[in-house]
PDB file of C-alpha atoms in Angstrom:
ATOM      1  CA  MET Y   1      -0.683  11.295 -12.245  1.00  0.00           C
ATOM      2  CA  GLY Y   2      -3.574  12.749 -10.071  1.00  0.00           C
ATOM      3  CA  ALA Y   3      -4.642  15.731 -12.377  1.00  0.00           C
ATOM      4  CA  ILE Y   4      -4.364  13.456 -15.393  1.00  0.00           C
ATOM      5  CA  THR Y   5      -6.937  10.697 -13.842  1.00  0.00           C
ATOM      6  CA  SER Y   6      -9.077  13.563 -12.594  1.00  0.00           C
ATOM      7  CA  GLU Y   7      -9.603  14.989 -15.850  1.00  0.00           C
ATOM      8  CA  ILE Y   8     -10.141  11.768 -17.797  1.00  0.00           C
ATOM      9  CA  ARG Y   9     -12.706  10.664 -15.068  1.00  0.00           C
ATOM     10  CA  LYS Y  10     -14.370  14.077 -15.598  1.00  0.00           C
ATOM     11  CA  ILE Y  11     -14.750  13.550 -19.190  1.00  0.00           C
ATOM     12  CA  PHE Y  12     -16.234   9.440 -19.181  1.00  0.00           C
ATOM     13  CA  THR Y  13     -18.837  10.114 -16.614  1.00  0.00           C
ATOM     14  CA  THR Y  14     -20.989  12.477 -18.667  1.00  0.00           C
ATOM     15  CA  LYS Y  15     -22.941  11.824 -21.650  1.00  0.00           C
ATOM     16  CA  LEU Y  16     -20.740  13.826 -24.254  1.00  0.00           C
ATOM     17  CA  TRP Y  17     -18.079  11.818 -24.997  1.00  0.00           C
ATOM     18  CA  TRP Y  18     -21.034   8.843 -26.202  1.00  0.00           C
ATOM     19  CA  GLY Y  19     -23.366  10.891 -27.751  1.00  0.00           C
ATOM     20  CA  MET Y  20     -20.554  12.187 -30.056  1.00  0.00           C
ATOM     21  CA  GLY Y  21     -18.960   8.848 -30.599  1.00  0.00           C
ATOM     22  CA  LEU Y  22     -22.608   7.809 -31.486  1.00  0.00           C
ATOM     23  CA  GLY Y  23     -23.298  10.075 -33.981  1.00  0.00           C
ATOM     24  CA  MET Y  24     -19.731   9.773 -35.388  1.00  0.00           C
ATOM     25  CA  ALA Y  25     -20.708   6.052 -35.719  1.00  0.00           C
ATOM     26  CA  ILE Y  26     -23.957   6.590 -37.846  1.00  0.00           C
ATOM     27  CA  PHE Y  27     -22.400   9.384 -40.045  1.00  0.00           C
ATOM     28  CA  ALA Y  28     -19.038   7.409 -40.494  1.00  0.00           C
ATOM     29  CA  PHE Y  29     -21.058   3.692 -41.270  1.00  0.00           C
ATOM     30  CA  LEU Y  30     -23.365   5.362 -44.278  1.00  0.00           C
ATOM     31  CA  LEU Y  31     -20.169   7.472 -45.623  1.00  0.00           C
ATOM     32  CA  SER Y  32     -18.670   3.918 -45.880  1.00  0.00           C
ATOM     33  CA  MET Y  33     -21.476   2.447 -47.380  1.00  0.00           C
ATOM     34  CA  GLY Y  34     -21.786   5.043 -50.095  1.00  0.00           C
ATOM     35  CA  ALA Y  35     -18.030   4.989 -51.019  1.00  0.00           C
ATOM     36  CA  ALA Y  36     -18.395   1.155 -51.409  1.00  0.00           C
ATOM     37  CA  ALA Y  37     -20.909   1.571 -53.241  1.00  0.00           C
ATOM     38  CA  LEU Y  38     -18.956   3.470 -56.193  1.00  0.00           C
ATOM     39  CA  VAL Y  39     -16.631   0.405 -56.048  1.00  0.00           C
ATOM     40  CA  GLY Y  40     -17.130  -1.771 -59.334  1.00  0.00           C
ATOM     41  CA  LEU Y  41     -19.258   0.611 -61.453  1.00  0.00           C
ATOM     42  CA  THR Y  42     -18.495   1.232 -65.220  1.00  0.00           C
ATOM     43  CA  GLY Y  43     -18.662   3.902 -67.168  1.00  0.00           C
ATOM     44  CA  PRO Y  44     -20.096   4.608 -70.917  1.00  0.00           C
ATOM     45  CA  GLU Y  45     -19.876   2.005 -72.756  1.00  0.00           C
ATOM     46  CA  GLY Y  46     -18.712  -0.682 -69.952  1.00  0.00           C
ATOM     47  CA  GLU Y  47     -15.500   0.936 -69.644  1.00  0.00           C
ATOM     48  CA  PRO Y  48     -14.027   0.606 -65.993  1.00  0.00           C
ATOM     49  CA  ALA Y  49     -14.838   3.568 -63.715  1.00  0.00           C
ATOM     50  CA  ALA Y  50     -12.682   5.280 -61.056  1.00  0.00           C
ATOM     51  CA  PHE Y  51     -12.913   2.835 -58.225  1.00  0.00           C
ATOM     52  CA  SER Y  52     -13.346  -0.168 -60.827  1.00  0.00           C
ATOM     53  CA  GLU Y  53     -11.678  -2.919 -58.340  1.00  0.00           C
ATOM     54  CA  MET Y  54     -10.820  -3.108 -55.092  1.00  0.00           C
ATOM     55  CA  THR Y  55      -7.299  -2.278 -54.293  1.00  0.00           C
ATOM     56  CA  GLY Y  56      -5.101  -1.064 -51.228  1.00  0.00           C
ATOM     57  CA  ALA Y  57      -6.050   2.618 -52.069  1.00  0.00           C
ATOM     58  CA  THR Y  58      -9.633   1.731 -53.054  1.00  0.00           C
ATOM     59  CA  GLY Y  59     -10.178   0.031 -49.170  1.00  0.00           C
ATOM     60  CA  GLN Y  60      -8.545   3.368 -47.887  1.00  0.00           C
ATOM     61  CA  VAL Y  61     -10.779   5.847 -49.496  1.00  0.00           C
ATOM     62  CA  VAL Y  62     -13.782   2.990 -48.539  1.00  0.00           C
ATOM     63  CA  TYR Y  63     -13.045   2.836 -45.032  1.00  0.00           C
ATOM     64  CA  THR Y  64     -12.131   6.019 -43.788  1.00  0.00           C
ATOM     65  CA  ALA Y  65     -14.483   8.095 -46.254  1.00  0.00           C
ATOM     66  CA  GLY Y  66     -15.990   9.864 -43.458  1.00  0.00           C
ATOM     67  CA  LEU Y  67     -12.764  11.683 -42.911  1.00  0.00           C
ATOM     68  CA  LEU Y  68     -11.895  12.887 -45.889  1.00  0.00           C
ATOM     69  CA  GLY Y  69     -11.649  16.383 -47.523  1.00  0.00           C
ATOM     70  CA  ASN Y  70     -13.755  14.853 -50.422  1.00  0.00           C
ATOM     71  CA  PHE Y  71     -16.476  14.101 -48.728  1.00  0.00           C
ATOM     72  CA  GLY Y  72     -16.438  17.285 -46.227  1.00  0.00           C
ATOM     73  CA  SER Y  73     -14.771  15.650 -43.234  1.00  0.00           C
ATOM     74  CA  MET Y  74     -17.710  14.963 -41.999  1.00  0.00           C
ATOM     75  CA  THR Y  75     -17.093  12.661 -39.052  1.00  0.00           C
ATOM     76  CA  ALA Y  76     -13.851  15.179 -38.295  1.00  0.00           C
ATOM     77  CA  LEU Y  77     -16.558  17.465 -37.281  1.00  0.00           C
ATOM     78  CA  PHE Y  78     -17.373  15.310 -34.220  1.00  0.00           C
ATOM     79  CA  PRO Y  79     -14.112  15.282 -32.633  1.00  0.00           C
ATOM     80  CA  LEU Y  80     -13.676  19.018 -32.824  1.00  0.00           C
ATOM     81  CA  ALA Y  81     -17.054  19.568 -31.638  1.00  0.00           C
ATOM     82  CA  LEU Y  82     -15.679  17.341 -28.660  1.00  0.00           C
ATOM     83  CA  GLY Y  83     -12.421  19.399 -28.314  1.00  0.00           C
ATOM     84  CA  VAL Y  84     -14.286  22.949 -28.532  1.00  0.00           C
ATOM     85  CA  LEU Y  85     -17.176  21.200 -26.110  1.00  0.00           C
ATOM     86  CA  LEU Y  86     -14.745  19.896 -23.656  1.00  0.00           C
ATOM     87  CA  ILE Y  87     -12.916  22.991 -22.396  1.00  0.00           C
ATOM     88  CA  THR Y  88     -15.766  25.537 -23.533  1.00  0.00           C
ATOM     89  CA  THR Y  89     -18.255  23.386 -20.858  1.00  0.00           C
ATOM     90  CA  GLU Y  90     -15.542  24.547 -18.073  1.00  0.00           C
ATOM     91  CA  TYR Y  91     -15.883  28.085 -18.629  1.00  0.00           C
ATOM     92  CA  ARG Y  92     -19.710  28.385 -18.993  1.00  0.00           C
ATOM     93  CA  HIS Y  93     -20.416  26.174 -15.743  1.00  0.00           C
ATOM     94  CA  LYS Y  94     -17.463  27.543 -14.061  1.00  0.00           C
ATOM     95  CA  THR Y  95     -15.475  23.610 -12.956  1.00  0.00           C
ATOM     96  CA  ALA Y  96     -12.440  25.782 -13.949  1.00  0.00           C
ATOM     97  CA  THR Y  97     -12.698  27.659 -10.925  1.00  0.00           C
ATOM     98  CA  ALA Y  98     -12.641  24.593  -8.954  1.00  0.00           C
ATOM     99  CA  THR Y  99     -10.006  23.058 -10.977  1.00  0.00           C
ATOM    100  CA  TYR Y 100      -7.547  25.663 -10.856  1.00  0.00           C
ATOM    101  CA  LEU Y 101      -8.285  26.151  -7.069  1.00  0.00           C
ATOM    102  CA  ALA Y 102      -7.199  22.164  -6.449  1.00  0.00           C
ATOM    103  CA  THR Y 103      -4.348  22.617  -9.012  1.00  0.00           C
ATOM    104  CA  PRO Y 104      -2.657  26.309  -8.683  1.00  0.00           C
ATOM    105  CA  ARG Y 105       0.440  25.475 -11.099  1.00  0.00           C
ATOM    106  CA  ARG Y 106      -1.370  26.042 -14.193  1.00  0.00           C
ATOM    107  CA  TRP Y 107       0.561  24.196 -16.355  1.00  0.00           C
ATOM    108  CA  ILE Y 108      -0.507  20.864 -14.704  1.00  0.00           C
ATOM    109  CA  VAL Y 109      -3.872  21.275 -15.465  1.00  0.00           C
ATOM    110  CA  ALA Y 110      -3.294  21.962 -18.744  1.00  0.00           C
ATOM    111  CA  VAL Y 111      -1.188  19.344 -19.707  1.00  0.00           C
ATOM    112  CA  ALA Y 112      -3.488  16.950 -17.953  1.00  0.00           C
ATOM    113  CA  LYS Y 113      -6.322  18.487 -19.426  1.00  0.00           C
ATOM    114  CA  THR Y 114      -4.156  18.451 -23.213  1.00  0.00           C
ATOM    115  CA  LEU Y 115      -3.319  14.050 -22.374  1.00  0.00           C
ATOM    116  CA  SER Y 116      -7.160  13.884 -21.591  1.00  0.00           C
ATOM    117  CA  VAL Y 117      -8.136  15.276 -24.408  1.00  0.00           C
ATOM    118  CA  VAL Y 118      -5.727  13.105 -26.433  1.00  0.00           C
ATOM    119  CA  VAL Y 119      -7.357   9.799 -24.816  1.00  0.00           C
ATOM    120  CA  VAL Y 120     -10.614  10.937 -24.991  1.00  0.00           C
ATOM    121  CA  GLY Y 121     -10.185  11.699 -29.302  1.00  0.00           C
ATOM    122  CA  ALA Y 122      -8.889   8.300 -29.487  1.00  0.00           C
ATOM    123  CA  VAL Y 123     -12.179   6.427 -28.229  1.00  0.00           C
ATOM    124  CA  PRO Y 124     -14.323   8.194 -31.281  1.00  0.00           C
ATOM    125  CA  GLY Y 125     -11.251   6.938 -33.796  1.00  0.00           C
ATOM    126  CA  VAL Y 126     -11.400   3.408 -32.691  1.00  0.00           C
ATOM    127  CA  VAL Y 127     -15.371   3.679 -33.181  1.00  0.00           C
ATOM    128  CA  HIS Y 128     -15.291   5.333 -36.519  1.00  0.00           C
ATOM    129  CA  VAL Y 129     -12.581   2.446 -37.856  1.00  0.00           C
ATOM    130  CA  ILE Y 130     -15.047  -0.541 -36.605  1.00  0.00           C
ATOM    131  CA  ALA Y 131     -18.022   1.326 -37.698  1.00  0.00           C
ATOM    132  CA  SER Y 132     -16.402   2.178 -41.044  1.00  0.00           C
ATOM    133  CA  VAL Y 133     -15.589  -1.299 -42.085  1.00  0.00           C
ATOM    134  CA  ALA Y 134     -19.332  -2.315 -40.773  1.00  0.00           C
ATOM    135  CA  GLY Y 135     -20.707  -0.283 -43.119  1.00  0.00           C
ATOM    136  CA  GLY Y 136     -18.006  -0.829 -46.396  1.00  0.00           C
ATOM    137  CA  ALA Y 137     -17.683  -4.172 -45.990  1.00  0.00           C
ATOM    138  CA  LEU Y 138     -21.686  -4.453 -45.750  1.00  0.00           C
ATOM    139  CA  VAL Y 139     -21.637  -3.461 -49.250  1.00  0.00           C
ATOM    140  CA  LEU Y 140     -18.934  -5.067 -50.976  1.00  0.00           C
ATOM    141  CA  THR Y 141     -19.663  -8.409 -49.516  1.00  0.00           C
ATOM    142  CA  VAL Y 142     -23.896  -8.280 -49.914  1.00  0.00           C
ATOM    143  CA  PHE Y 143     -23.849  -6.494 -53.339  1.00  0.00           C
ATOM    144  CA  LYS Y 144     -20.270  -6.053 -54.595  1.00  0.00           C
ATOM    145  CA  ASP Y 145     -18.896  -9.645 -54.504  1.00  0.00           C
ATOM    146  CA  GLN Y 146     -15.762  -7.926 -54.068  1.00  0.00           C
ATOM    147  CA  PRO Y 147     -13.033  -8.755 -51.382  1.00  0.00           C
ATOM    148  CA  LEU Y 148     -12.738  -6.539 -48.179  1.00  0.00           C
ATOM    149  CA  LEU Y 149      -8.601  -6.302 -47.924  1.00  0.00           C
ATOM    150  CA  LEU Y 150      -8.330  -5.800 -44.458  1.00  0.00           C
ATOM    151  CA  THR Y 151      -4.930  -7.520 -43.894  1.00  0.00           C
ATOM    152  CA  ASN Y 152      -3.722  -5.034 -46.928  1.00  0.00           C
ATOM    153  CA  GLY Y 153      -1.031  -2.941 -45.127  1.00  0.00           C
ATOM    154  CA  ASP Y 154      -2.419   0.040 -46.567  1.00  0.00           C
ATOM    155  CA  VAL Y 155      -5.761  -0.170 -45.175  1.00  0.00           C
ATOM    156  CA  LEU Y 156      -4.148  -1.262 -42.010  1.00  0.00           C
ATOM    157  CA  ALA Y 157      -2.368   1.206 -41.951  1.00  0.00           C
ATOM    158  CA  SER Y 158      -5.107   3.709 -42.240  1.00  0.00           C
ATOM    159  CA  PHE Y 159      -6.712   2.040 -39.652  1.00  0.00           C
ATOM    160  CA  GLY Y 160      -3.999   3.645 -37.402  1.00  0.00           C
ATOM    161  CA  THR Y 161      -3.784   7.025 -38.623  1.00  0.00           C
ATOM    162  CA  SER Y 162      -8.029   7.078 -38.774  1.00  0.00           C
ATOM    163  CA  ILE Y 163      -7.297   7.318 -34.926  1.00  0.00           C
ATOM    164  CA  VAL Y 164      -4.152   9.840 -35.152  1.00  0.00           C
ATOM    165  CA  ALA Y 165      -6.318  11.860 -37.199  1.00  0.00           C
ATOM    166  CA  THR Y 166      -9.477  11.868 -34.512  1.00  0.00           C
ATOM    167  CA  VAL Y 167      -7.520  13.211 -31.772  1.00  0.00           C
ATOM    168  CA  VAL Y 168      -5.570  15.722 -33.933  1.00  0.00           C
ATOM    169  CA  TRP Y 169      -9.018  17.099 -34.567  1.00  0.00           C
ATOM    170  CA  ALA Y 170     -10.129  16.988 -30.909  1.00  0.00           C
ATOM    171  CA  LEU Y 171      -6.766  18.830 -29.827  1.00  0.00           C
ATOM    172  CA  ILE Y 172      -7.561  21.399 -32.328  1.00  0.00           C
ATOM    173  CA  GLY Y 173     -10.962  21.993 -31.384  1.00  0.00           C
ATOM    174  CA  PHE Y 174      -9.934  21.740 -27.785  1.00  0.00           C
ATOM    175  CA  GLY Y 175      -7.211  24.772 -28.588  1.00  0.00           C
ATOM    176  CA  PHE Y 176     -10.084  26.212 -30.381  1.00  0.00           C
ATOM    177  CA  GLY Y 177     -12.053  26.560 -27.358  1.00  0.00           C
ATOM    178  CA  MET Y 178      -9.492  27.897 -25.292  1.00  0.00           C
ATOM    179  CA  LEU Y 179      -9.267  30.673 -27.552  1.00  0.00           C
ATOM    180  CA  VAL Y 180     -12.485  31.432 -28.282  1.00  0.00           C
ATOM    181  CA  ARG Y 181     -14.218  31.080 -24.847  1.00  0.00           C
ATOM    182  CA  ASN Y 182     -17.967  31.260 -25.206  1.00  0.00           C
ATOM    183  CA  GLN Y 183     -19.267  27.607 -25.627  1.00  0.00           C
ATOM    184  CA  ILE Y 184     -21.775  28.209 -28.625  1.00  0.00           C
ATOM    185  CA  ALA Y 185     -19.617  31.057 -30.531  1.00  0.00           C
ATOM    186  CA  ALA Y 186     -17.020  28.266 -30.754  1.00  0.00           C
ATOM    187  CA  VAL Y 187     -18.907  25.898 -31.697  1.00  0.00           C
ATOM    188  CA  LEU Y 188     -20.548  27.698 -34.372  1.00  0.00           C
ATOM    189  CA  ILE Y 189     -16.897  28.876 -35.734  1.00  0.00           C
ATOM    190  CA  ALA Y 190     -14.763  25.463 -35.351  1.00  0.00           C
ATOM    191  CA  VAL Y 191     -17.919  23.580 -37.206  1.00  0.00           C
ATOM    192  CA  ALA Y 192     -18.694  26.390 -39.941  1.00  0.00           C
ATOM    193  CA  PHE Y 193     -15.103  26.336 -40.676  1.00  0.00           C
ATOM    194  CA  GLY Y 194     -14.709  22.787 -40.765  1.00  0.00           C
ATOM    195  CA  PHE Y 195     -17.308  22.135 -42.682  1.00  0.00           C
ATOM    196  CA  LEU Y 196     -17.916  25.174 -44.968  1.00  0.00           C
ATOM    197  CA  GLY Y 197     -14.606  27.028 -44.448  1.00  0.00           C
ATOM    198  CA  GLN Y 198     -12.703  24.043 -46.041  1.00  0.00           C
ATOM    199  CA  LEU Y 199     -15.030  23.798 -48.979  1.00  0.00           C
ATOM    200  CA  ILE Y 200     -14.480  27.660 -49.742  1.00  0.00           C
ATOM    201  CA  LEU Y 201     -10.601  27.512 -49.045  1.00  0.00           C
ATOM    202  CA  ASN Y 202     -11.148  24.934 -51.886  1.00  0.00           C
ATOM    203  CA  ILE Y 203     -12.576  26.372 -54.572  1.00  0.00           C
ATOM    204  CA  ALA Y 204     -10.592  29.913 -53.741  1.00  0.00           C
ATOM    205  CA  PHE Y 205      -7.260  28.007 -54.516  1.00  0.00           C
ATOM    206  CA  GLY Y 206      -8.648  25.557 -57.091  1.00  0.00           C
ATOM    207  CA  LEU Y 207      -9.784  28.476 -59.059  1.00  0.00           C
ATOM    208  CA  PRO Y 208      -6.517  30.181 -59.450  1.00  0.00           C
ATOM    209  CA  GLY Y 209      -4.178  26.644 -59.745  1.00  0.00           C
ATOM    210  CA  TRP Y 210      -2.892  27.368 -56.356  1.00  0.00           C
ATOM    211  CA  THR Y 211      -2.757  23.570 -55.535  1.00  0.00           C
ATOM    212  CA  THR Y 212       0.573  24.160 -52.764  1.00  0.00           C
ATOM    213  CA  ALA Y 213      -1.654  26.546 -50.824  1.00  0.00           C
ATOM    214  CA  GLY Y 214      -4.388  24.056 -51.177  1.00  0.00           C
ATOM    215  CA  LYS Y 215      -2.598  21.199 -49.485  1.00  0.00           C
ATOM    216  CA  PHE Y 216      -2.488  23.047 -46.011  1.00  0.00           C
ATOM    217  CA  ILE Y 217      -6.244  23.164 -45.686  1.00  0.00           C
ATOM    218  CA  PRO Y 218      -6.901  20.555 -42.661  1.00  0.00           C
ATOM    219  CA  GLY Y 219      -9.346  18.347 -44.505  1.00  0.00           C
ATOM    220  CA  ASN Y 220      -6.767  18.025 -46.920  1.00  0.00           C
ATOM    221  CA  LEU Y 221      -3.957  17.204 -44.705  1.00  0.00           C
ATOM    222  CA  THR Y 222      -6.467  14.724 -43.221  1.00  0.00           C
ATOM    223  CA  THR Y 223      -7.000  12.770 -46.596  1.00  0.00           C
ATOM    224  CA  GLY Y 224      -2.842  12.992 -47.203  1.00  0.00           C
ATOM    225  CA  MET Y 225      -2.657  11.249 -44.065  1.00  0.00           C
ATOM    226  CA  LEU Y 226      -5.432   8.640 -44.603  1.00  0.00           C
ATOM    227  CA  VAL Y 227      -4.992   7.584 -48.549  1.00  0.00           C
ATOM    228  CA  THR Y 228      -1.785   7.483 -49.606  1.00  0.00           C
ATOM    229  CA  GLY Y 229      -2.312   6.053 -53.083  1.00  0.00           C
ATOM    230  CA  ASP Y 230      -4.222   6.837 -56.112  1.00  0.00           C
ATOM    231  CA  PRO Y 231      -7.806   4.819 -56.192  1.00  0.00           C
ATOM    232  CA  THR Y 232      -8.573   5.867 -59.956  1.00  0.00           C
ATOM    233  CA  GLY Y 233      -5.133   4.842 -60.865  1.00  0.00           C
ATOM    234  CA  GLY Y 234      -4.365   8.216 -62.951  1.00  0.00           C
ATOM    235  CA  LEU Y 235      -2.159  10.335 -61.144  1.00  0.00           C
ATOM    236  CA  SER Y 236       1.399   9.209 -59.570  1.00  0.00           C
ATOM    237  CA  ALA Y 237       2.644   9.432 -56.899  1.00  0.00           C
ATOM    238  CA  SER Y 238       4.634  13.370 -58.259  1.00  0.00           C
ATOM    239  CA  GLU Y 239       0.979  14.416 -59.002  1.00  0.00           C
ATOM    240  CA  SER Y 240      -0.596  13.780 -55.827  1.00  0.00           C
ATOM    241  CA  PRO Y 241      -2.857  16.386 -54.513  1.00  0.00           C
ATOM    242  CA  TYR Y 242      -1.209  15.961 -50.997  1.00  0.00           C
ATOM    243  CA  PHE Y 243       1.775  15.861 -49.015  1.00  0.00           C
ATOM    244  CA  ALA Y 244       3.008  12.849 -47.820  1.00  0.00           C
ATOM    245  CA  ARG Y 245       1.506  11.179 -45.636  1.00  0.00           C
ATOM    246  CA  TRP Y 246       4.239  12.443 -42.740  1.00  0.00           C
ATOM    247  CA  LEU Y 247       4.192  16.050 -43.578  1.00  0.00           C
ATOM    248  CA  CYS Y 248       0.352  15.757 -43.855  1.00  0.00           C
ATOM    249  CA  ALA Y 249       1.030  14.751 -40.399  1.00  0.00           C
ATOM    250  CA  LEU Y 250       3.193  16.958 -39.192  1.00  0.00           C
ATOM    251  CA  ILE Y 251       1.525  20.051 -40.288  1.00  0.00           C
ATOM    252  CA  LEU Y 252      -2.226  19.026 -38.671  1.00  0.00           C
ATOM    253  CA  VAL Y 253      -0.308  18.205 -35.482  1.00  0.00           C
ATOM    254  CA  GLY Y 254       1.298  21.488 -35.778  1.00  0.00           C
ATOM    255  CA  TYR Y 255      -2.205  23.149 -36.400  1.00  0.00           C
ATOM    256  CA  ALA Y 256      -3.131  21.370 -32.838  1.00  0.00           C
ATOM    257  CA  ALA Y 257       0.167  22.632 -31.338  1.00  0.00           C
ATOM    258  CA  LEU Y 258      -0.328  25.976 -32.080  1.00  0.00           C
ATOM    259  CA  LEU Y 259      -3.875  26.093 -31.031  1.00  0.00           C
ATOM    260  CA  THR Y 260      -3.190  24.339 -27.861  1.00  0.00           C
ATOM    261  CA  VAL Y 261      -0.353  26.487 -26.927  1.00  0.00           C
ATOM    262  CA  ALA Y 262      -1.741  29.872 -27.094  1.00  0.00           C
ATOM    263  CA  GLY Y 263      -5.061  28.153 -25.815  1.00  0.00           C
ATOM    264  CA  SER Y 264      -3.137  27.284 -22.588  1.00  0.00           C
ATOM    265  CA  ILE Y 265      -0.942  30.184 -22.356  1.00  0.00           C
ATOM    266  CA  LEU Y 266      -4.024  32.690 -22.826  1.00  0.00           C
ATOM    267  CA  SER Y 267      -5.843  30.616 -19.705  1.00  0.00           C
ATOM    268  CA  ASN Y 268      -2.663  30.848 -17.462  1.00  0.00           C
ATOM    269  CA  ARG Y 269      -3.101  34.612 -17.950  1.00  0.00           C
ATOM    270  CA  LYS Y 270      -6.337  35.420 -17.154  1.00  0.00           C
ATOM    271  CA  ASP Y 271      -7.665  35.512 -13.573  1.00  0.00           C
ATOM    272  CA  ILE Y 272     -10.683  32.765 -12.691  1.00  0.00           C
ATOM    273  CA  SER Y 273     -13.706  33.615 -11.390  1.00  0.00           C
TER     274      SER Y 273
END
């Protein structure tokens, strides 16, 4: 418990976590406003457009827009980068040396750091929910005269999975940071993959029709966790481009666990300096 408390205190006494949270909140607010602006639009000759009305599935898209792969998973990049920075900063400034000397059993340090990342990863998740609701509700209330559906079961479930998503993305970044210890390289590679890499993979898998392979892309797994219905009303459950919510979450957590375990094993085998 002492090691866990120490790691959490170490994080929350710096400006990194709230700086990332603030940036994430701004993007979440703006992207939810953009998604809400699509609600109620009409197509050619007055025909209903994709988001013709506010439904549970539409609410899920509006209030989680920043995390969705369709919008580039923009806000997911913040917990991803945060996870990378939390561990690579220790290697860069040699604070990991003092940690390992104070707690020689490295598996305890690994567990403490992982749990601290879970805690700090949940904070931007809560911030994301608040900012997204604020941005979406502003447009829906002032400009669209649409119901907010904040008590809708599907929407409430997406709030919870938003927090889970930010925690998992932070863990993915944390595990990757342990594997690639150079801070600049780790951040650049992680963010480049999170934004451009996933886009390229979606195109590469989409052109030959490899829809199943595309479902394993982290951004698509996140979307499958957050949006359980079709906001356009045009697809049945069997035609969904994503796995079931629980399977999406399980695979995404598996990515984080694989990187974290591999990174912990590598860190435990290396000497400290």
